[in-house]
mmCIF file of C-alpha atoms and ligand atoms in Angstrom:
data_model
loop_
_atom_site.group_PDB
_atom_site.id
_atom_site.type_symbol
_atom_site.label_atom_id
_atom_site.label_comp_id
_atom_site.label_asym_id
_atom_site.label_seq_id
_atom_site.Cartn_x
_atom_site.Cartn_y
_atom_site.Cartn_z
ATOM 1 C CA UNK A 1487 0.000 0.000 0.000
ATOM 2 C CA UNK A 1488 1.249 3.506 -0.868
ATOM 3 C CA UNK A 1489 2.426 5.549 2.125
ATOM 4 C CA UNK A 1490 0.938 8.991 2.778
ATOM 5 C CA UNK A 1491 4.174 10.776 1.805
ATOM 6 C CA UNK A 1492 4.346 8.813 -1.483
ATOM 7 C CA UNK A 1493 0.735 9.733 -2.154
ATOM 8 C CA UNK A 1494 1.471 13.430 -1.543
ATOM 9 C CA UNK A 1495 4.575 13.309 -3.754
ATOM 10 C CA UNK A 1496 2.552 11.802 -6.604
ATOM 11 C CA UNK A 1497 -0.059 14.601 -6.548
ATOM 12 C CA UNK A 1498 0.151 17.039 -9.513
ATOM 13 C CA UNK A 1499 0.597 20.008 -7.148
ATOM 14 C CA UNK A 1500 3.802 18.394 -5.828
ATOM 15 C CA UNK A 1501 5.169 18.376 -9.373
ATOM 16 C CA UNK A 1502 4.958 22.155 -9.750
ATOM 17 C CA UNK A 1503 8.425 22.562 -8.241
ATOM 18 C CA UNK A 1504 9.923 19.542 -9.974
ATOM 19 C CA UNK A 1505 11.958 19.362 -13.158
ATOM 20 C CA UNK A 1506 9.138 17.568 -14.996
ATOM 21 C CA UNK A 1507 8.596 19.274 -18.322
ATOM 22 C CA UNK A 1508 4.911 19.749 -17.597
ATOM 23 C CA UNK A 1509 2.548 19.233 -14.692
ATOM 24 C CA UNK A 1510 -0.074 16.603 -15.487
ATOM 25 C CA UNK A 1511 -3.049 18.619 -14.287
ATOM 26 C CA UNK A 1512 -5.536 20.182 -16.746
ATOM 27 C CA UNK A 1513 -6.773 22.471 -13.946
ATOM 28 C CA UNK A 1514 -3.321 23.774 -12.963
ATOM 29 C CA UNK A 1515 -2.396 24.262 -16.601
ATOM 30 C CA UNK A 1516 -5.635 26.087 -17.294
ATOM 31 C CA UNK A 1517 -4.825 28.612 -14.554
ATOM 32 C CA UNK A 1518 -1.306 29.115 -15.975
ATOM 33 C CA UNK A 1519 1.008 26.994 -13.857
ATOM 34 C CA UNK A 1520 3.479 26.456 -16.713
ATOM 35 C CA UNK A 1521 4.172 30.155 -17.439
ATOM 36 C CA UNK A 1522 4.543 30.573 -13.664
ATOM 37 C CA UNK A 1523 7.107 27.752 -13.529
ATOM 38 C CA UNK A 1524 8.962 29.325 -16.475
ATOM 39 C CA UNK A 1525 9.020 32.721 -14.755
ATOM 40 C CA UNK A 1526 10.088 31.385 -11.359
ATOM 41 C CA UNK A 1527 12.779 29.018 -12.661
ATOM 42 C CA UNK A 1528 14.220 31.758 -14.837
ATOM 43 C CA UNK A 1529 14.197 34.283 -11.994
ATOM 44 C CA UNK A 1530 15.885 31.836 -9.610
ATOM 45 C CA UNK A 1531 18.547 31.075 -12.191
ATOM 46 C CA UNK A 1532 19.363 34.716 -12.878
ATOM 47 C CA UNK A 1533 19.220 35.722 -9.197
ATOM 48 C CA UNK A 1534 21.779 33.083 -8.296
ATOM 49 C CA UNK A 1535 25.386 34.261 -8.044
ATOM 50 C CA UNK A 1536 28.413 32.100 -8.755
ATOM 51 C CA UNK A 1537 32.067 33.046 -8.838
ATOM 52 C CA UNK A 1538 33.230 31.989 -12.307
ATOM 53 C CA UNK A 1539 36.808 30.729 -12.577
ATOM 54 C CA UNK A 1540 38.834 33.539 -14.163
ATOM 55 C CA UNK A 1541 40.199 31.214 -16.875
ATOM 56 C CA UNK A 1542 36.719 30.733 -18.393
ATOM 57 C CA UNK A 1543 35.116 34.144 -17.790
ATOM 58 C CA UNK A 1544 35.080 35.152 -21.478
ATOM 59 C CA UNK A 1545 33.627 31.843 -22.613
ATOM 60 C CA UNK A 1546 30.946 31.928 -19.917
ATOM 61 C CA UNK A 1547 30.032 35.539 -20.777
ATOM 62 C CA UNK A 1548 29.507 34.495 -24.375
ATOM 63 C CA UNK A 1549 27.509 31.444 -23.327
ATOM 64 C CA UNK A 1550 25.207 33.664 -21.253
ATOM 65 C CA UNK A 1551 24.836 36.126 -24.145
ATOM 66 C CA UNK A 1552 24.371 33.762 -27.107
ATOM 67 C CA UNK A 1553 23.273 30.534 -25.414
ATOM 68 C CA UNK A 1554 26.029 28.660 -27.220
ATOM 69 C CA UNK A 1555 29.824 28.593 -27.438
ATOM 70 C CA UNK A 1556 32.335 26.653 -29.483
ATOM 71 C CA UNK A 1557 35.686 25.724 -27.962
ATOM 72 C CA UNK A 1558 38.062 24.705 -30.732
ATOM 73 C CA UNK A 1559 41.032 22.423 -30.027
ATOM 74 C CA UNK A 1560 39.374 21.375 -26.802
ATOM 75 C CA UNK A 1561 41.982 18.690 -26.121
ATOM 76 C CA UNK A 1562 45.689 18.600 -26.849
ATOM 77 C CA UNK A 1563 46.606 16.742 -30.057
ATOM 78 C CA UNK A 1564 47.896 13.725 -28.137
ATOM 79 C CA UNK A 1565 44.836 13.534 -25.854
ATOM 80 C CA UNK A 1566 42.528 13.884 -28.837
ATOM 81 C CA UNK A 1567 44.333 11.132 -30.755
ATOM 82 C CA UNK A 1568 44.036 8.891 -27.689
ATOM 83 C CA UNK A 1569 40.319 9.493 -27.119
ATOM 84 C CA UNK A 1570 39.559 8.980 -30.794
ATOM 85 C CA UNK A 1571 41.448 5.694 -30.804
ATOM 86 C CA UNK A 1572 39.666 4.488 -27.675
ATOM 87 C CA UNK A 1573 36.212 5.426 -28.933
ATOM 88 C CA UNK A 1574 36.802 3.895 -32.372
ATOM 89 C CA UNK A 1575 37.909 0.674 -30.728
ATOM 90 C CA UNK A 1576 34.780 0.816 -28.564
ATOM 91 C CA UNK A 1577 32.633 1.035 -31.711
ATOM 92 C CA UNK A 1578 34.473 -1.995 -33.093
ATOM 93 C CA UNK A 1579 33.697 -3.922 -29.894
ATOM 94 C CA UNK A 1580 30.000 -3.551 -30.752
ATOM 95 C CA UNK A 1581 29.013 -3.309 -27.094
ATOM 96 C CA UNK A 1582 27.002 -0.099 -26.761
ATOM 97 C CA UNK A 1583 24.563 -0.115 -23.835
ATOM 98 C CA UNK A 1584 21.705 1.185 -25.949
ATOM 99 C CA UNK A 1585 20.814 1.731 -29.561
ATOM 100 C CA UNK A 1586 17.626 3.333 -30.736
ATOM 101 C CA UNK A 1587 15.951 4.411 -33.912
ATOM 102 C CA UNK A 1588 15.108 8.102 -34.094
ATOM 103 C CA UNK A 1589 13.097 8.374 -37.279
ATOM 104 C CA UNK A 1590 15.292 6.866 -39.995
ATOM 105 C CA UNK A 1591 18.473 7.468 -38.023
ATOM 106 C CA UNK A 1592 20.114 5.248 -35.426
ATOM 107 C CA UNK A 1593 21.843 6.462 -32.295
ATOM 108 C CA UNK A 1594 24.114 4.346 -30.102
ATOM 109 C CA UNK A 1595 24.909 5.411 -26.536
ATOM 110 C CA UNK A 1596 27.415 4.312 -23.944
ATOM 111 C CA UNK A 1597 27.847 5.844 -20.503
ATOM 112 C CA UNK A 1598 31.570 6.324 -19.851
ATOM 113 C CA UNK A 1599 30.943 5.760 -16.154
ATOM 114 C CA UNK A 1600 30.368 2.090 -16.927
ATOM 115 C CA UNK A 1601 33.523 1.669 -18.989
ATOM 116 C CA UNK A 1602 36.762 0.072 -17.858
ATOM 117 C CA UNK A 1603 39.078 2.907 -16.773
ATOM 118 C CA UNK A 1604 42.176 0.860 -17.528
ATOM 119 C CA UNK A 1605 41.089 0.126 -21.115
ATOM 120 C CA UNK A 1606 39.631 3.576 -21.837
ATOM 121 C CA UNK A 1607 41.670 5.958 -19.627
ATOM 122 C CA UNK A 1608 41.356 9.115 -21.732
ATOM 123 C CA UNK A 1609 37.642 8.706 -22.377
ATOM 124 C CA UNK A 1610 36.738 7.945 -18.754
ATOM 125 C CA UNK A 1611 39.127 10.693 -17.633
ATOM 126 C CA UNK A 1612 36.687 13.233 -19.095
ATOM 127 C CA UNK A 1613 34.672 12.921 -15.885
ATOM 128 C CA UNK A 1614 37.429 14.923 -14.225
ATOM 129 C CA UNK A 1615 38.389 17.160 -17.123
ATOM 130 C CA UNK A 1616 39.206 20.580 -15.534
ATOM 131 C CA UNK A 1617 37.908 22.776 -18.381
ATOM 132 C CA UNK A 1618 34.705 20.772 -18.723
ATOM 133 C CA UNK A 1619 34.035 21.004 -14.990
ATOM 134 C CA UNK A 1620 34.758 24.733 -14.916
ATOM 135 C CA UNK A 1621 32.432 25.457 -17.846
ATOM 136 C CA UNK A 1622 29.581 23.321 -16.558
ATOM 137 C CA UNK A 1623 29.932 24.544 -12.964
ATOM 138 C CA UNK A 1624 29.840 28.150 -14.176
ATOM 139 C CA UNK A 1625 26.827 27.509 -16.407
ATOM 140 C CA UNK A 1626 24.986 25.644 -13.676
ATOM 141 C CA UNK A 1627 26.141 28.142 -11.043
ATOM 142 C CA UNK A 1628 27.207 25.457 -8.571
ATOM 143 C CA UNK A 1629 30.206 23.253 -7.905
ATOM 144 C CA UNK A 1630 29.570 20.036 -9.831
ATOM 145 C CA UNK A 1631 30.708 16.737 -8.418
ATOM 146 C CA UNK A 1632 31.158 14.041 -11.083
ATOM 147 C CA UNK A 1633 31.464 11.370 -8.365
ATOM 148 C CA UNK A 1634 27.881 12.148 -7.348
ATOM 149 C CA UNK A 1635 26.565 11.799 -10.880
ATOM 150 C CA UNK A 1636 26.216 15.564 -11.473
ATOM 151 C CA UNK A 1637 27.619 15.089 -14.973
ATOM 152 C CA UNK A 1638 26.598 12.387 -17.394
ATOM 153 C CA UNK A 1639 28.931 11.658 -20.281
ATOM 154 C CA UNK A 1640 28.093 9.367 -23.170
ATOM 155 C CA UNK A 1641 29.890 8.106 -26.211
ATOM 156 C CA UNK A 1642 27.309 8.772 -28.877
ATOM 157 C CA UNK A 1643 27.480 7.320 -32.352
ATOM 158 C CA UNK A 1644 24.918 8.640 -34.825
ATOM 159 C CA UNK A 1645 24.253 6.967 -38.163
ATOM 160 C CA UNK A 1646 22.088 8.740 -40.718
ATOM 161 C CA UNK A 1647 19.268 6.871 -42.409
ATOM 162 C CA UNK A 1648 17.351 7.761 -45.569
ATOM 163 C CA UNK A 1649 15.315 10.494 -43.823
ATOM 164 C CA UNK A 1650 11.954 9.043 -44.837
ATOM 165 C CA UNK A 1651 10.860 8.776 -41.196
ATOM 166 C CA UNK A 1652 11.031 11.975 -39.181
ATOM 167 C CA UNK A 1653 13.788 12.249 -36.583
ATOM 168 C CA UNK A 1654 11.929 14.233 -33.877
ATOM 169 C CA UNK A 1655 15.233 15.828 -32.894
ATOM 170 C CA UNK A 1656 15.243 17.514 -36.306
ATOM 171 C CA UNK A 1657 12.289 19.694 -35.289
ATOM 172 C CA UNK A 1658 13.158 22.999 -33.647
ATOM 173 C CA UNK A 1659 12.343 22.696 -29.941
ATOM 174 C CA UNK A 1660 13.275 23.623 -26.378
ATOM 175 C CA UNK A 1661 14.306 20.793 -24.052
ATOM 176 C CA UNK A 1662 12.470 22.116 -21.028
ATOM 177 C CA UNK A 1663 11.239 25.216 -19.175
ATOM 178 C CA UNK A 1664 14.479 26.084 -17.351
ATOM 179 C CA UNK A 1665 18.101 26.912 -18.203
ATOM 180 C CA UNK A 1666 19.949 23.659 -18.736
ATOM 181 C CA UNK A 1667 23.178 22.828 -20.528
ATOM 182 C CA UNK A 1668 24.530 20.182 -22.849
ATOM 183 C CA UNK A 1669 27.827 19.892 -24.677
ATOM 184 C CA UNK A 1670 29.187 17.794 -27.496
ATOM 185 C CA UNK A 1671 32.827 17.059 -28.126
ATOM 186 C CA UNK A 1672 33.054 16.108 -31.778
ATOM 187 C CA UNK A 1673 35.426 13.310 -32.693
ATOM 188 C CA UNK A 1674 34.579 13.768 -36.393
ATOM 189 C CA UNK A 1675 34.315 16.923 -38.463
ATOM 190 C CA UNK A 1676 30.695 18.076 -38.395
ATOM 191 C CA UNK A 1677 29.233 18.482 -41.865
ATOM 192 C CA UNK A 1678 25.717 18.960 -43.225
ATOM 193 C CA UNK A 1679 25.789 15.291 -44.234
ATOM 194 C CA UNK A 1680 26.256 13.851 -40.741
ATOM 195 C CA UNK A 1681 23.472 15.665 -38.910
ATOM 196 C CA UNK A 1682 24.845 18.891 -37.394
ATOM 197 C CA UNK A 1683 23.472 20.671 -34.326
ATOM 198 C CA UNK A 1684 21.626 23.885 -35.042
ATOM 199 C CA UNK A 1685 20.865 26.699 -32.574
ATOM 200 C CA UNK A 1686 18.990 29.995 -32.449
ATOM 201 C CA UNK A 1687 21.362 32.351 -30.677
ATOM 202 C CA UNK A 1688 19.640 34.531 -28.088
ATOM 203 C CA UNK A 1689 16.543 32.324 -27.850
ATOM 204 C CA UNK A 1690 17.394 31.394 -24.249
ATOM 205 C CA UNK A 1691 16.797 34.946 -23.011
ATOM 206 C CA UNK A 1692 13.991 36.460 -25.053
ATOM 207 C CA UNK A 1693 11.173 35.746 -22.629
ATOM 208 C CA UNK A 1694 8.597 38.140 -23.983
ATOM 209 C CA UNK A 1695 4.814 38.026 -23.685
ATOM 210 C CA UNK A 1696 4.489 35.829 -26.793
ATOM 211 C CA UNK A 1697 6.907 33.280 -25.327
ATOM 212 C CA UNK A 1698 4.781 33.009 -22.192
ATOM 213 C CA UNK A 1699 1.687 32.723 -24.361
ATOM 214 C CA UNK A 1700 3.190 29.915 -26.443
ATOM 215 C CA UNK A 1701 4.261 28.095 -23.292
ATOM 216 C CA UNK A 1702 0.748 28.445 -21.896
ATOM 217 C CA UNK A 1703 -0.845 26.905 -25.005
ATOM 218 C CA UNK A 1704 1.720 24.125 -25.090
ATOM 219 C CA UNK A 1705 0.830 23.247 -21.479
ATOM 220 C CA UNK A 1706 -2.799 22.662 -22.418
ATOM 221 C CA UNK A 1707 -1.897 19.649 -24.553
ATOM 222 C CA UNK A 1708 -2.537 16.114 -23.305
ATOM 223 C CA UNK A 1709 0.964 14.699 -23.829
ATOM 224 C CA UNK A 1710 3.102 15.905 -20.934
ATOM 225 C CA UNK A 1711 6.354 14.236 -21.986
ATOM 226 C CA UNK A 1712 7.225 15.918 -25.290
ATOM 227 C CA UNK A 1713 9.402 19.002 -25.613
ATOM 228 C CA UNK A 1714 7.767 22.176 -26.894
ATOM 229 C CA UNK A 1715 8.107 22.570 -30.642
ATOM 230 C CA UNK A 1716 9.012 26.010 -31.978
ATOM 231 C CA UNK A 1717 7.719 27.386 -35.270
ATOM 232 C CA UNK A 1718 9.722 29.430 -37.748
ATOM 233 C CA UNK A 1719 7.293 32.286 -37.082
ATOM 234 C CA UNK A 1720 8.268 32.285 -33.417
ATOM 235 C CA UNK A 1721 11.931 32.634 -34.387
ATOM 236 C CA UNK A 1722 11.167 35.359 -36.947
ATOM 237 C CA UNK A 1723 8.977 37.288 -34.506
ATOM 238 C CA UNK A 1724 11.903 37.493 -32.102
ATOM 239 C CA UNK A 1725 14.118 38.778 -34.904
ATOM 240 C CA UNK A 1726 16.501 35.878 -34.338
ATOM 241 C CA UNK A 1727 18.255 33.485 -36.707
ATOM 242 C CA UNK A 1728 19.175 29.840 -36.655
ATOM 243 C CA UNK A 1729 22.871 28.941 -36.929
ATOM 244 C CA UNK A 1730 24.045 25.517 -38.067
ATOM 245 C CA UNK A 1731 27.104 24.368 -36.147
ATOM 246 C CA UNK A 1732 29.577 23.117 -38.742
ATOM 247 C CA UNK A 1733 32.980 22.638 -37.174
ATOM 248 C CA UNK A 1734 36.216 20.692 -37.063
ATOM 249 C CA UNK A 1735 36.723 17.642 -34.932
ATOM 250 C CA UNK A 1736 38.112 18.344 -31.441
ATOM 251 C CA UNK A 1737 35.615 21.196 -31.060
ATOM 252 C CA UNK A 1738 33.398 21.335 -27.992
ATOM 253 C CA UNK A 1739 29.980 22.884 -28.606
ATOM 254 C CA UNK A 1740 28.175 23.833 -25.408
ATOM 255 C CA UNK A 1741 24.602 25.109 -25.459
ATOM 256 C CA UNK A 1742 21.783 26.158 -23.191
ATOM 257 C CA UNK A 1743 19.058 23.830 -24.467
ATOM 258 C CA UNK A 1744 16.363 26.023 -22.939
ATOM 259 C CA UNK A 1745 17.059 27.940 -26.168
ATOM 260 C CA UNK A 1746 15.661 26.819 -29.545
ATOM 261 C CA UNK A 1747 17.662 24.027 -31.180
ATOM 262 C CA UNK A 1748 17.582 20.873 -33.224
ATOM 263 C CA UNK A 1749 19.767 18.341 -35.002
ATOM 264 C CA UNK A 1750 19.448 18.572 -38.762
ATOM 265 C CA UNK A 1751 18.699 15.511 -40.853
ATOM 266 C CA UNK A 1752 21.841 14.427 -42.677
ATOM 267 C CA UNK A 1753 22.436 12.205 -45.680
ATOM 268 C CA UNK A 1754 21.921 8.448 -45.696
ATOM 269 C CA UNK A 1755 24.987 6.431 -44.710
ATOM 270 C CA UNK A 1756 26.920 9.269 -43.038
ATOM 271 C CA UNK A 1757 27.944 8.940 -39.407
ATOM 272 C CA UNK A 1758 29.394 10.983 -36.596
ATOM 273 C CA UNK A 1759 31.116 10.061 -33.356
ATOM 274 C CA UNK A 1760 30.592 12.421 -30.436
ATOM 275 C CA UNK A 1761 31.048 12.644 -26.706
ATOM 276 C CA UNK A 1762 27.772 13.995 -25.311
ATOM 277 C CA UNK A 1763 27.816 15.723 -21.921
ATOM 278 C CA UNK A 1764 24.849 16.704 -19.770
ATOM 279 C CA UNK A 1765 24.722 18.227 -16.300
ATOM 280 C CA UNK A 1766 21.853 17.082 -14.133
ATOM 281 C CA UNK A 1767 20.152 20.024 -12.532
ATOM 282 C CA UNK A 1768 16.976 20.995 -10.855
ATOM 283 C CA UNK A 1769 15.295 24.351 -11.545
ATOM 284 C CA UNK A 1770 14.066 25.036 -7.987
HETATM 285 FE FE1 LIG B 2924 16.901 18.932 -27.527
#
């Protein structure tokens, strides 16, 4: 039998201050709980102070302004050669934890936490990479502790299919209602053919009346799991533009995925190997 505290925690009202994308309550959504969550989470984020490490101040300033930064030559040549070799050999071992179809494309994921540190020292060493920790701690405005699972790092191998079935990631969207960060260290050059990331710079800050309105209407839908889709009109109305991130391997792209973004559909048969990094955070 469910305890009283479990019952209370499962009530929709208890989800208002959670990181759930939406609250599963038609009544609460009708009275505008989702715009309220957006407002409060955003206010809390911007009110919070954090002393940014002086070595990353410029990068963090740009991240706050644009919602995205690119760090070229993220690793030294020798480190990058080592991580590429390790990850290629991991692909050859055919032992990814998960593989899933996203539309016509296939994505393979492997958590580096579950990999043998003696076989994959450079890859697993990313959990303690100083620059990565500094950037993510500054963006999240708290000291991150990789040993407590604050950062999740995956080897991600993406293979493009024929594009006949829609990859939902190729639709412009926001991940959630609060500021949250992801990064990708590219082990291959990123080209139009292998499904590049695409971002609308400035879309993480333009919280005007229309944005609240769109969020309100999105909250009235029945499906509470999907991310909010963003129309081209919404981008145009803000006077913003989408930028496709084409870059050289050994570039780290870091983005606030509260901003508008997507992964473009590439060309059948092309692939890309990436290290995907996410920081777990709670908006309240
Ligand atoms: Fe996303």
